[in-house]
């Protein structure tokens, strides 16, 4: 009997790439449930069409990569779901589809495809759509009023709490509304309790390191407790900042994307803290919309820098330790 | 930062049922002929006497294949060691060729360690086993005769680093060598066998065996039974061992620790390129960045690879183990490490 | 080389249109990139900028080699400021001319128009040899470069106007339903430039690949390659055969063509 083995190692861990990506997709399903609960079947239709647009674009662009069409690549599913959940439920269908196509075709494919993107594709898609159709993205329908598939002018659109906070006023949301996410905002980002539960799922599955969202939210809390309206206390301000806008959603799903995150633990913490600082600065001095998303895009550009600094520090320590070792001998 | 020594990966130790089974034997006649002078009843045990015994019985330390006599000779010229450890640490999956004899032939092991203790007079002497062995069918004893059995913990690759962490004046001897030393001292037997684990998901009855040195691997496989055809047959380790192509031609040597026959499922073949999850970066024990190294070596960028620390790779294959895309990271990096000798790097092409 | 060019029409075409397709100044040399990226937001702006480019490029490109042939070796550093000065001299009337053609254009291009002064600096570097230039040849090259740059400007202008405003030369196009104002942003200009460059490269590579395929499977080389394959299968050892001379030349010429890109 002749046995021709593959290169070592002969045993492997159980996890496979498709499962890694599917985990994130599974963690994105509960926000869809809440969106259907508040806004009706339209949310599902939005999600499905965005995911389809992202998948088809990925298949077409993988033709150009020279590896053939990769049918089993599940990462555009995650991108599509994230984009859909960040939209108001009353938005016309072509806008999130356009965002998905831009995300895959312009931000992911030219840099090398899956595993090589420099910027978070979902964030970049959202940024592009915000520049193009800014007004249509700022009006949210009120929850618990189911929307039909075709949205006409009779749907009343209100501003979300982020816009109200920016203008200097205090949004009037009762505590139970806060807890259940029963206020106007992007489709999937209003229920922070559901998002927190999904974060726990991702932590348990070891797809996300705990210190990354913790550092980000910690920085946000520090800022929110110091700078707030006179009429509300620090705790209220923290809760309002966390609830308003897309912050929690970005912290759990978009900040922790492993390709754009730096690779070393200390570098990840620097990255999260920087993203938190820039988010809060955008919230205070920038445009209303998607402060967390734009802050994330900016910090993505610095992610290799953090890695480089930390690795340089590690190398210096290694050299010093070796020098000490040689001195002892 | 302490992150250097705590990096690595905790592997799933599939040591059962080989660990708890009785020690089996596959001895041929030719090993039994020679005899040496045993230790008399009241004879004083000195280092020289032990060295003579080891040389006559040709006892080999199975950890590295060095004759035990040479190792003890090295200690003759130095001060007495502070610590003697009977090494029964098996940090590789499937392998238990030091832990099992410790449990099944504990009297001989203790006698061997006692001999060394009497000769070298260290401050402490104990046995060491691997801590991260879970789901075992039998308990590893905490004490064997008068010696404590200490559990050494750590992430793979651990065995190489664990003993160096204990210090310079530590003598570590494999349990197999201790058992053979005891046999030589009591019965005058020459070492003609070694302890080998035969395990893997293709083996019918995985077990630890005492095998005459020089037996072909096929004899062991026949003894334990192959259920299915293996896709890989390796010696010593499933992570970084030696591949066996022809089991009838490959012979067991004194430092062979295991024969592992594995059938890998189809789903374990590579099906995607790097997805950038950076799990490999977290587990590299040397603190390298296997993801970037893979990208640099597969695109032939020599300068980048050296800047990333290509020469520091120890080839433990932890990165390949954990890669969800089943890339051959360790193999590719080691290949390029050999192909590009250090100091000859030029600009990236 | 000449024998090959006779048969290889694509190669001849490329060498004739050297400044337009093979070495497009905008896509390969970074010439006039600020205009393409920031200022070209409609067809009108593109046309206006092309005219402005022509009116500055040709005079400066003709005068500079003449002047630089006269400058002694020690004062070589004078090239660049001199070039910018002469360009500025020509930009002043250009500004007036283009402003008269279309005042709306000057409003939209605004301050970027003056960048024409420095966009010609690229050509200051070309006249390092101090011999007398052949004016006709220089003029032809300049015209080709201008055509190349104008092509890219027009393409980018048309794309941005259609997708951004839904108009073409100010006239609304009824069949365009979507309007993305995001294409006006300069970031998108860079993206568009990158994609145009990639598209050009892809077309070039496809043509080359098609040529190689036809040469291998259809031409007189095909029989020789089949013979070679048979011979290699017959021999036990793999000794490198001497390829017929034509194949060697052809492949090396194609390699040269790829490297030129």
Short mmCIF file of N, CA, C and O in Angstrom, two decimals, chain A residues 87-180:
data_model
loop_
_atom_site.label_atom_id
_atom_site.label_comp_id
_atom_site.label_asym_id
_atom_site.label_seq_id
_atom_site.Cartn_x
_atom_site.Cartn_y
_atom_site.Cartn_z
N UNK A 87 -31.18 51.09 6.20
CA UNK A 87 -32.03 52.00 5.42
C UNK A 87 -33.34 52.24 6.15
O UNK A 87 -33.78 51.38 6.90
N UNK A 88 -33.98 53.37 5.92
CA UNK A 88 -35.36 53.49 6.42
C UNK A 88 -36.25 52.54 5.64
O UNK A 88 -36.01 52.25 4.48
N UNK A 89 -37.31 52.08 6.30
CA UNK A 89 -38.10 51.02 5.68
C UNK A 89 -38.90 51.51 4.49
O UNK A 89 -39.40 50.71 3.71
N UNK A 90 -39.03 52.83 4.36
CA UNK A 90 -39.89 53.34 3.30
C UNK A 90 -39.11 53.71 2.06
O UNK A 90 -39.62 54.40 1.19
N UNK A 91 -37.86 53.31 1.98
CA UNK A 91 -37.02 53.79 0.89
C UNK A 91 -37.34 53.03 -0.39
O UNK A 91 -37.72 51.87 -0.34
N UNK A 92 -37.24 53.67 -1.55
CA UNK A 92 -37.48 52.94 -2.80
C UNK A 92 -36.45 51.83 -2.97
O UNK A 92 -35.34 51.92 -2.48
N UNK A 93 -36.81 50.78 -3.69
CA UNK A 93 -35.98 49.59 -3.72
C UNK A 93 -34.63 49.84 -4.38
O UNK A 93 -33.65 49.19 -4.06
N UNK A 94 -34.58 50.77 -5.34
CA UNK A 94 -33.35 50.86 -6.10
C UNK A 94 -32.21 51.45 -5.29
O UNK A 94 -31.05 51.24 -5.63
N UNK A 95 -32.51 52.16 -4.21
CA UNK A 95 -31.42 52.81 -3.47
C UNK A 95 -30.55 51.80 -2.74
O UNK A 95 -29.32 51.82 -2.90
N UNK A 96 -31.10 50.90 -1.92
CA UNK A 96 -30.17 49.93 -1.31
C UNK A 96 -29.53 49.00 -2.33
O UNK A 96 -28.40 48.56 -2.14
N UNK A 97 -30.24 48.72 -3.44
CA UNK A 97 -29.62 47.88 -4.45
C UNK A 97 -28.42 48.58 -5.07
O UNK A 97 -27.37 47.97 -5.30
N UNK A 98 -28.59 49.89 -5.32
CA UNK A 98 -27.46 50.65 -5.85
C UNK A 98 -26.30 50.67 -4.86
O UNK A 98 -25.14 50.53 -5.23
N UNK A 99 -26.63 50.82 -3.58
CA UNK A 99 -25.58 50.82 -2.56
C UNK A 99 -24.83 49.49 -2.56
O UNK A 99 -23.61 49.45 -2.46
N UNK A 100 -25.58 48.39 -2.71
CA UNK A 100 -24.94 47.08 -2.69
C UNK A 100 -24.03 46.91 -3.91
O UNK A 100 -22.91 46.41 -3.81
N UNK A 101 -24.53 47.34 -5.08
CA UNK A 101 -23.72 47.19 -6.29
C UNK A 101 -22.45 48.02 -6.17
O UNK A 101 -21.34 47.57 -6.48
N UNK A 102 -22.58 49.25 -5.68
CA UNK A 102 -21.39 50.08 -5.50
C UNK A 102 -20.43 49.44 -4.52
O UNK A 102 -19.22 49.41 -4.73
N UNK A 103 -21.00 48.91 -3.42
CA UNK A 103 -20.15 48.34 -2.38
C UNK A 103 -19.31 47.20 -2.94
O UNK A 103 -18.11 47.11 -2.70
N UNK A 104 -19.93 46.31 -3.71
CA UNK A 104 -19.18 45.16 -4.17
C UNK A 104 -18.30 45.54 -5.36
O UNK A 104 -17.12 45.17 -5.42
N UNK A 105 -18.84 46.30 -6.29
CA UNK A 105 -18.12 46.49 -7.54
C UNK A 105 -17.02 47.52 -7.44
O UNK A 105 -16.04 47.45 -8.18
N UNK A 106 -17.16 48.52 -6.58
CA UNK A 106 -16.17 49.59 -6.54
C UNK A 106 -15.28 49.47 -5.32
O UNK A 106 -14.12 49.89 -5.35
N UNK A 107 -15.80 48.91 -4.22
CA UNK A 107 -15.01 48.93 -3.00
C UNK A 107 -14.38 47.58 -2.70
O UNK A 107 -13.36 47.50 -2.05
N UNK A 108 -14.98 46.52 -3.20
CA UNK A 108 -14.45 45.22 -2.83
C UNK A 108 -13.67 44.58 -3.97
O UNK A 108 -12.57 44.08 -3.78
N UNK A 109 -14.24 44.63 -5.14
CA UNK A 109 -13.64 43.91 -6.25
C UNK A 109 -12.30 44.49 -6.73
O UNK A 109 -11.36 43.73 -6.95
N UNK A 110 -12.16 45.85 -6.86
CA UNK A 110 -10.88 46.33 -7.37
C UNK A 110 -9.72 46.10 -6.42
O UNK A 110 -8.57 46.11 -6.85
N UNK A 111 -9.99 45.88 -5.15
CA UNK A 111 -8.89 45.68 -4.22
C UNK A 111 -8.51 44.22 -4.07
O UNK A 111 -7.57 43.91 -3.37
N UNK A 112 -9.24 43.33 -4.71
CA UNK A 112 -8.86 41.92 -4.64
C UNK A 112 -9.99 40.99 -4.25
O UNK A 112 -9.78 39.81 -4.15
N UNK A 113 -11.18 41.50 -3.99
CA UNK A 113 -12.28 40.60 -3.70
C UNK A 113 -12.38 40.26 -2.23
O UNK A 113 -11.93 41.00 -1.37
N UNK A 114 -12.95 39.11 -1.95
CA UNK A 114 -13.18 38.70 -0.57
C UNK A 114 -11.87 38.56 0.16
O UNK A 114 -10.93 37.97 -0.33
N UNK A 115 -11.82 39.13 1.34
CA UNK A 115 -10.62 38.98 2.14
C UNK A 115 -9.56 40.02 1.88
O UNK A 115 -8.52 40.02 2.51
N UNK A 116 -9.79 40.92 0.93
CA UNK A 116 -8.77 41.90 0.60
C UNK A 116 -9.26 43.33 0.64
O UNK A 116 -8.54 44.22 0.22
N UNK A 117 -10.47 43.56 1.10
CA UNK A 117 -10.95 44.93 1.00
C UNK A 117 -10.29 45.84 2.02
O UNK A 117 -10.06 45.48 3.15
N UNK A 118 -9.98 47.06 1.57
CA UNK A 118 -9.33 48.03 2.43
C UNK A 118 -10.37 48.77 3.27
O UNK A 118 -10.15 49.07 4.43
N UNK A 119 -11.50 49.06 2.65
CA UNK A 119 -12.58 49.74 3.36
C UNK A 119 -13.74 48.78 3.53
O UNK A 119 -13.92 47.88 2.73
N UNK A 120 -14.52 49.03 4.54
CA UNK A 120 -15.69 48.20 4.77
C UNK A 120 -16.68 48.44 3.64
O UNK A 120 -17.16 49.56 3.48
N UNK A 121 -16.99 47.44 2.81
CA UNK A 121 -17.82 47.71 1.62
C UNK A 121 -19.21 48.21 1.95
O UNK A 121 -19.74 49.10 1.28
N UNK A 122 -19.82 47.66 3.00
CA UNK A 122 -21.16 48.13 3.36
C UNK A 122 -21.13 49.60 3.74
O UNK A 122 -21.99 50.40 3.33
N UNK A 123 -20.12 49.99 4.52
CA UNK A 123 -20.01 51.38 4.94
C UNK A 123 -19.81 52.29 3.74
O UNK A 123 -20.41 53.37 3.64
N UNK A 124 -18.97 51.86 2.78
CA UNK A 124 -18.72 52.70 1.62
C UNK A 124 -19.96 52.80 0.74
O UNK A 124 -20.25 53.86 0.18
N UNK A 125 -20.70 51.70 0.62
CA UNK A 125 -21.94 51.74 -0.15
C UNK A 125 -22.92 52.72 0.46
O UNK A 125 -23.57 53.52 -0.23
N UNK A 126 -23.04 52.68 1.79
CA UNK A 126 -23.94 53.60 2.48
C UNK A 126 -23.49 55.04 2.30
O UNK A 126 -24.31 55.95 2.13
N UNK A 127 -22.17 55.26 2.33
CA UNK A 127 -21.67 56.62 2.16
C UNK A 127 -22.03 57.16 0.78
O UNK A 127 -22.49 58.29 0.63
N UNK A 128 -21.84 56.32 -0.24
CA UNK A 128 -22.15 56.75 -1.60
C UNK A 128 -23.63 57.11 -1.74
O UNK A 128 -24.00 58.13 -2.32
N UNK A 129 -24.47 56.26 -1.17
CA UNK A 129 -25.90 56.51 -1.30
C UNK A 129 -26.32 57.74 -0.51
O UNK A 129 -27.22 58.48 -0.93
N UNK A 130 -25.64 58.00 0.60
CA UNK A 130 -25.95 59.21 1.36
C UNK A 130 -25.62 60.45 0.57
O UNK A 130 -26.34 61.45 0.61
N UNK A 131 -24.48 60.40 -0.16
CA UNK A 131 -24.12 61.57 -0.96
C UNK A 131 -25.13 61.76 -2.09
O UNK A 131 -25.50 62.88 -2.43
N UNK A 132 -25.56 60.67 -2.70
CA UNK A 132 -26.45 60.80 -3.84
C UNK A 132 -27.87 61.17 -3.43
O UNK A 132 -28.48 62.04 -4.03
N UNK A 133 -28.41 60.46 -2.48
CA UNK A 133 -29.83 60.63 -2.16
C UNK A 133 -29.98 61.00 -0.70
O UNK A 133 -30.76 60.39 0.02
N UNK A 134 -29.26 62.03 -0.26
CA UNK A 134 -29.24 62.33 1.16
C UNK A 134 -30.61 62.58 1.75
O UNK A 134 -30.94 62.10 2.83
N UNK A 135 -31.46 63.31 1.04
CA UNK A 135 -32.76 63.67 1.62
C UNK A 135 -33.64 62.47 1.81
O UNK A 135 -34.39 62.37 2.79
N UNK A 136 -33.55 61.52 0.87
CA UNK A 136 -34.46 60.38 0.98
C UNK A 136 -34.08 59.48 2.14
O UNK A 136 -34.89 58.68 2.61
N UNK A 137 -32.84 59.60 2.62
CA UNK A 137 -32.41 58.72 3.70
C UNK A 137 -32.67 59.30 5.07
O UNK A 137 -32.47 58.65 6.06
N UNK A 138 -33.09 60.57 5.13
CA UNK A 138 -33.19 61.16 6.46
C UNK A 138 -34.60 61.09 7.03
O UNK A 138 -34.80 61.43 8.16
N UNK A 139 -35.57 60.63 6.25
CA UNK A 139 -36.92 60.56 6.78
C UNK A 139 -37.30 59.12 7.07
O UNK A 139 -37.21 58.26 6.20
N UNK A 140 -37.70 58.84 8.31
CA UNK A 140 -38.04 57.48 8.70
C UNK A 140 -39.53 57.35 8.95
O UNK A 140 -40.14 58.25 9.52
N UNK A 141 -40.12 56.23 8.55
CA UNK A 141 -41.55 56.05 8.86
C UNK A 141 -41.71 55.72 10.34
O UNK A 141 -40.79 55.24 10.98
N UNK A 142 -42.89 55.96 10.86
CA UNK A 142 -43.12 55.62 12.27
C UNK A 142 -43.35 54.12 12.38
O UNK A 142 -44.00 53.52 11.54
N UNK A 143 -42.84 53.53 13.41
CA UNK A 143 -42.97 52.07 13.54
C UNK A 143 -44.40 51.66 13.88
O UNK A 143 -45.22 52.47 14.26
N UNK A 144 -44.65 50.39 13.75
CA UNK A 144 -45.93 49.76 14.04
C UNK A 144 -47.02 50.24 13.10
O UNK A 144 -48.19 50.11 13.39
N UNK A 145 -46.62 50.84 12.00
CA UNK A 145 -47.61 51.10 10.95
C UNK A 145 -47.13 50.36 9.73
O UNK A 145 -46.22 50.81 9.04
N UNK A 146 -47.72 49.21 9.44
CA UNK A 146 -47.17 48.38 8.35
C UNK A 146 -47.22 49.11 7.01
O UNK A 146 -48.17 49.80 6.69
N UNK A 147 -46.14 48.94 6.24
CA UNK A 147 -46.02 49.61 4.95
C UNK A 147 -46.36 48.63 3.86
O UNK A 147 -46.06 47.45 3.94
N UNK A 148 -46.96 49.14 2.80
CA UNK A 148 -47.18 48.28 1.64
C UNK A 148 -45.90 48.25 0.83
O UNK A 148 -44.97 49.01 1.06
N UNK A 149 -45.88 47.35 -0.16
CA UNK A 149 -44.65 47.19 -0.93
C UNK A 149 -44.32 48.43 -1.74
O UNK A 149 -43.17 48.79 -1.92
N UNK A 150 -45.33 49.09 -2.22
CA UNK A 150 -45.08 50.32 -2.97
C UNK A 150 -45.42 51.47 -2.05
O UNK A 150 -46.54 51.61 -1.59
N UNK A 151 -44.43 52.29 -1.79
CA UNK A 151 -44.63 53.37 -0.82
C UNK A 151 -44.98 54.65 -1.56
O UNK A 151 -44.25 55.08 -2.44
N UNK A 152 -46.07 55.24 -1.22
CA UNK A 152 -46.41 56.51 -1.87
C UNK A 152 -46.34 57.64 -0.85
O UNK A 152 -45.87 57.47 0.26
N UNK A 153 -46.86 58.80 -1.21
CA UNK A 153 -46.63 59.98 -0.37
C UNK A 153 -47.45 59.97 0.91
O UNK A 153 -47.26 60.83 1.74
N UNK A 154 -48.37 59.02 1.04
CA UNK A 154 -49.22 59.09 2.25
C UNK A 154 -48.47 58.66 3.50
O UNK A 154 -48.96 58.86 4.61
N UNK A 155 -47.32 58.06 3.33
CA UNK A 155 -46.57 57.62 4.50
C UNK A 155 -45.90 58.83 5.14
O UNK A 155 -45.23 59.60 4.48
N UNK A 156 -46.10 58.97 6.43
CA UNK A 156 -45.53 60.13 7.12
C UNK A 156 -44.11 59.81 7.52
O UNK A 156 -43.83 58.78 8.12
N UNK A 157 -43.19 60.70 7.20
CA UNK A 157 -41.80 60.47 7.53
C UNK A 157 -41.36 61.44 8.61
O UNK A 157 -41.60 62.63 8.52
N UNK A 158 -40.71 60.92 9.62
CA UNK A 158 -40.24 61.79 10.71
C UNK A 158 -38.74 61.67 10.83
O UNK A 158 -38.11 60.80 10.24
N UNK A 159 -38.17 62.54 11.63
CA UNK A 159 -36.73 62.50 11.84
C UNK A 159 -36.42 61.57 13.00
O UNK A 159 -37.19 61.42 13.92
N UNK A 160 -35.25 60.98 12.92
CA UNK A 160 -34.86 60.10 14.00
C UNK A 160 -34.26 60.87 15.16
O UNK A 160 -34.01 62.07 15.08
N UNK A 161 -34.02 60.19 16.25
CA UNK A 161 -33.47 60.89 17.43
C UNK A 161 -32.08 61.46 17.20
O UNK A 161 -31.70 62.42 17.85
N UNK A 162 -31.33 60.91 16.29
CA UNK A 162 -30.00 61.46 16.04
C UNK A 162 -30.09 62.88 15.53
O UNK A 162 -29.34 63.77 15.97
N UNK A 163 -31.04 63.11 14.61
CA UNK A 163 -31.19 64.46 14.08
C UNK A 163 -31.65 65.42 15.17
O UNK A 163 -31.20 66.57 15.25
N UNK A 164 -32.53 64.92 16.03
CA UNK A 164 -33.04 65.79 17.10
C UNK A 164 -31.94 66.14 18.07
O UNK A 164 -31.79 67.28 18.50
N UNK A 165 -31.10 65.15 18.39
CA UNK A 165 -29.98 65.42 19.30
C UNK A 165 -29.03 66.44 18.69
O UNK A 165 -28.49 67.30 19.37
N UNK A 166 -28.83 66.31 17.39
CA UNK A 166 -27.89 67.20 16.71
C UNK A 166 -28.37 68.63 16.77
O UNK A 166 -27.58 69.56 16.90
N UNK A 167 -29.67 68.79 16.65
CA UNK A 167 -30.19 70.15 16.67
C UNK A 167 -30.17 70.75 18.06
O UNK A 167 -30.46 71.93 18.23
N UNK A 168 -29.88 69.96 19.05
CA UNK A 168 -29.78 70.50 20.39
C UNK A 168 -30.99 70.22 21.25
O UNK A 168 -31.05 70.62 22.40
N UNK A 169 -31.96 69.53 20.68
CA UNK A 169 -33.15 69.25 21.48
C UNK A 169 -33.03 67.85 22.07
O UNK A 169 -32.09 67.13 21.80
N UNK A 170 -34.01 67.51 22.90
CA UNK A 170 -33.99 66.19 23.53
C UNK A 170 -35.14 65.38 22.95
O UNK A 170 -36.29 65.82 22.99
N UNK A 171 -34.85 64.24 22.38
CA UNK A 171 -35.94 63.44 21.80
C UNK A 171 -36.86 62.91 22.90
O UNK A 171 -36.40 62.53 23.97
N UNK A 172 -38.13 62.91 22.63
CA UNK A 172 -39.08 62.46 23.63
C UNK A 172 -39.43 61.01 23.37
O UNK A 172 -40.30 60.69 22.59
N UNK A 173 -38.69 60.13 24.01
CA UNK A 173 -38.98 58.70 23.87
C UNK A 173 -39.11 58.14 25.27
O UNK A 173 -38.22 58.34 26.11
N UNK A 174 -40.18 57.45 25.53
CA UNK A 174 -40.35 56.88 26.87
C UNK A 174 -39.44 55.67 27.02
O UNK A 174 -38.91 55.14 26.06
N UNK A 175 -39.28 55.24 28.28
CA UNK A 175 -38.34 54.16 28.55
C UNK A 175 -38.74 52.87 27.86
O UNK A 175 -37.90 52.15 27.32
N UNK A 176 -40.05 52.59 27.86
CA UNK A 176 -40.42 51.31 27.24
C UNK A 176 -40.27 51.39 25.74
O UNK A 176 -39.95 50.41 25.08
N UNK A 177 -40.44 52.58 25.19
CA UNK A 177 -40.20 52.72 23.76
C UNK A 177 -38.74 52.49 23.44
O UNK A 177 -38.38 51.87 22.45
N UNK A 178 -37.88 53.00 24.32
CA UNK A 178 -36.44 52.82 24.13
C UNK A 178 -36.08 51.35 24.16
O UNK A 178 -35.34 50.86 23.34
N UNK A 179 -36.64 50.65 25.16
CA UNK A 179 -36.26 49.25 25.32
C UNK A 179 -36.72 48.42 24.15
O UNK A 179 -36.01 47.51 23.71
N UNK A 180 -37.89 48.74 23.59
CA UNK A 180 -38.40 47.90 22.51
C UNK A 180 -38.01 48.42 21.14
O UNK A 180 -38.28 47.78 20.15
#
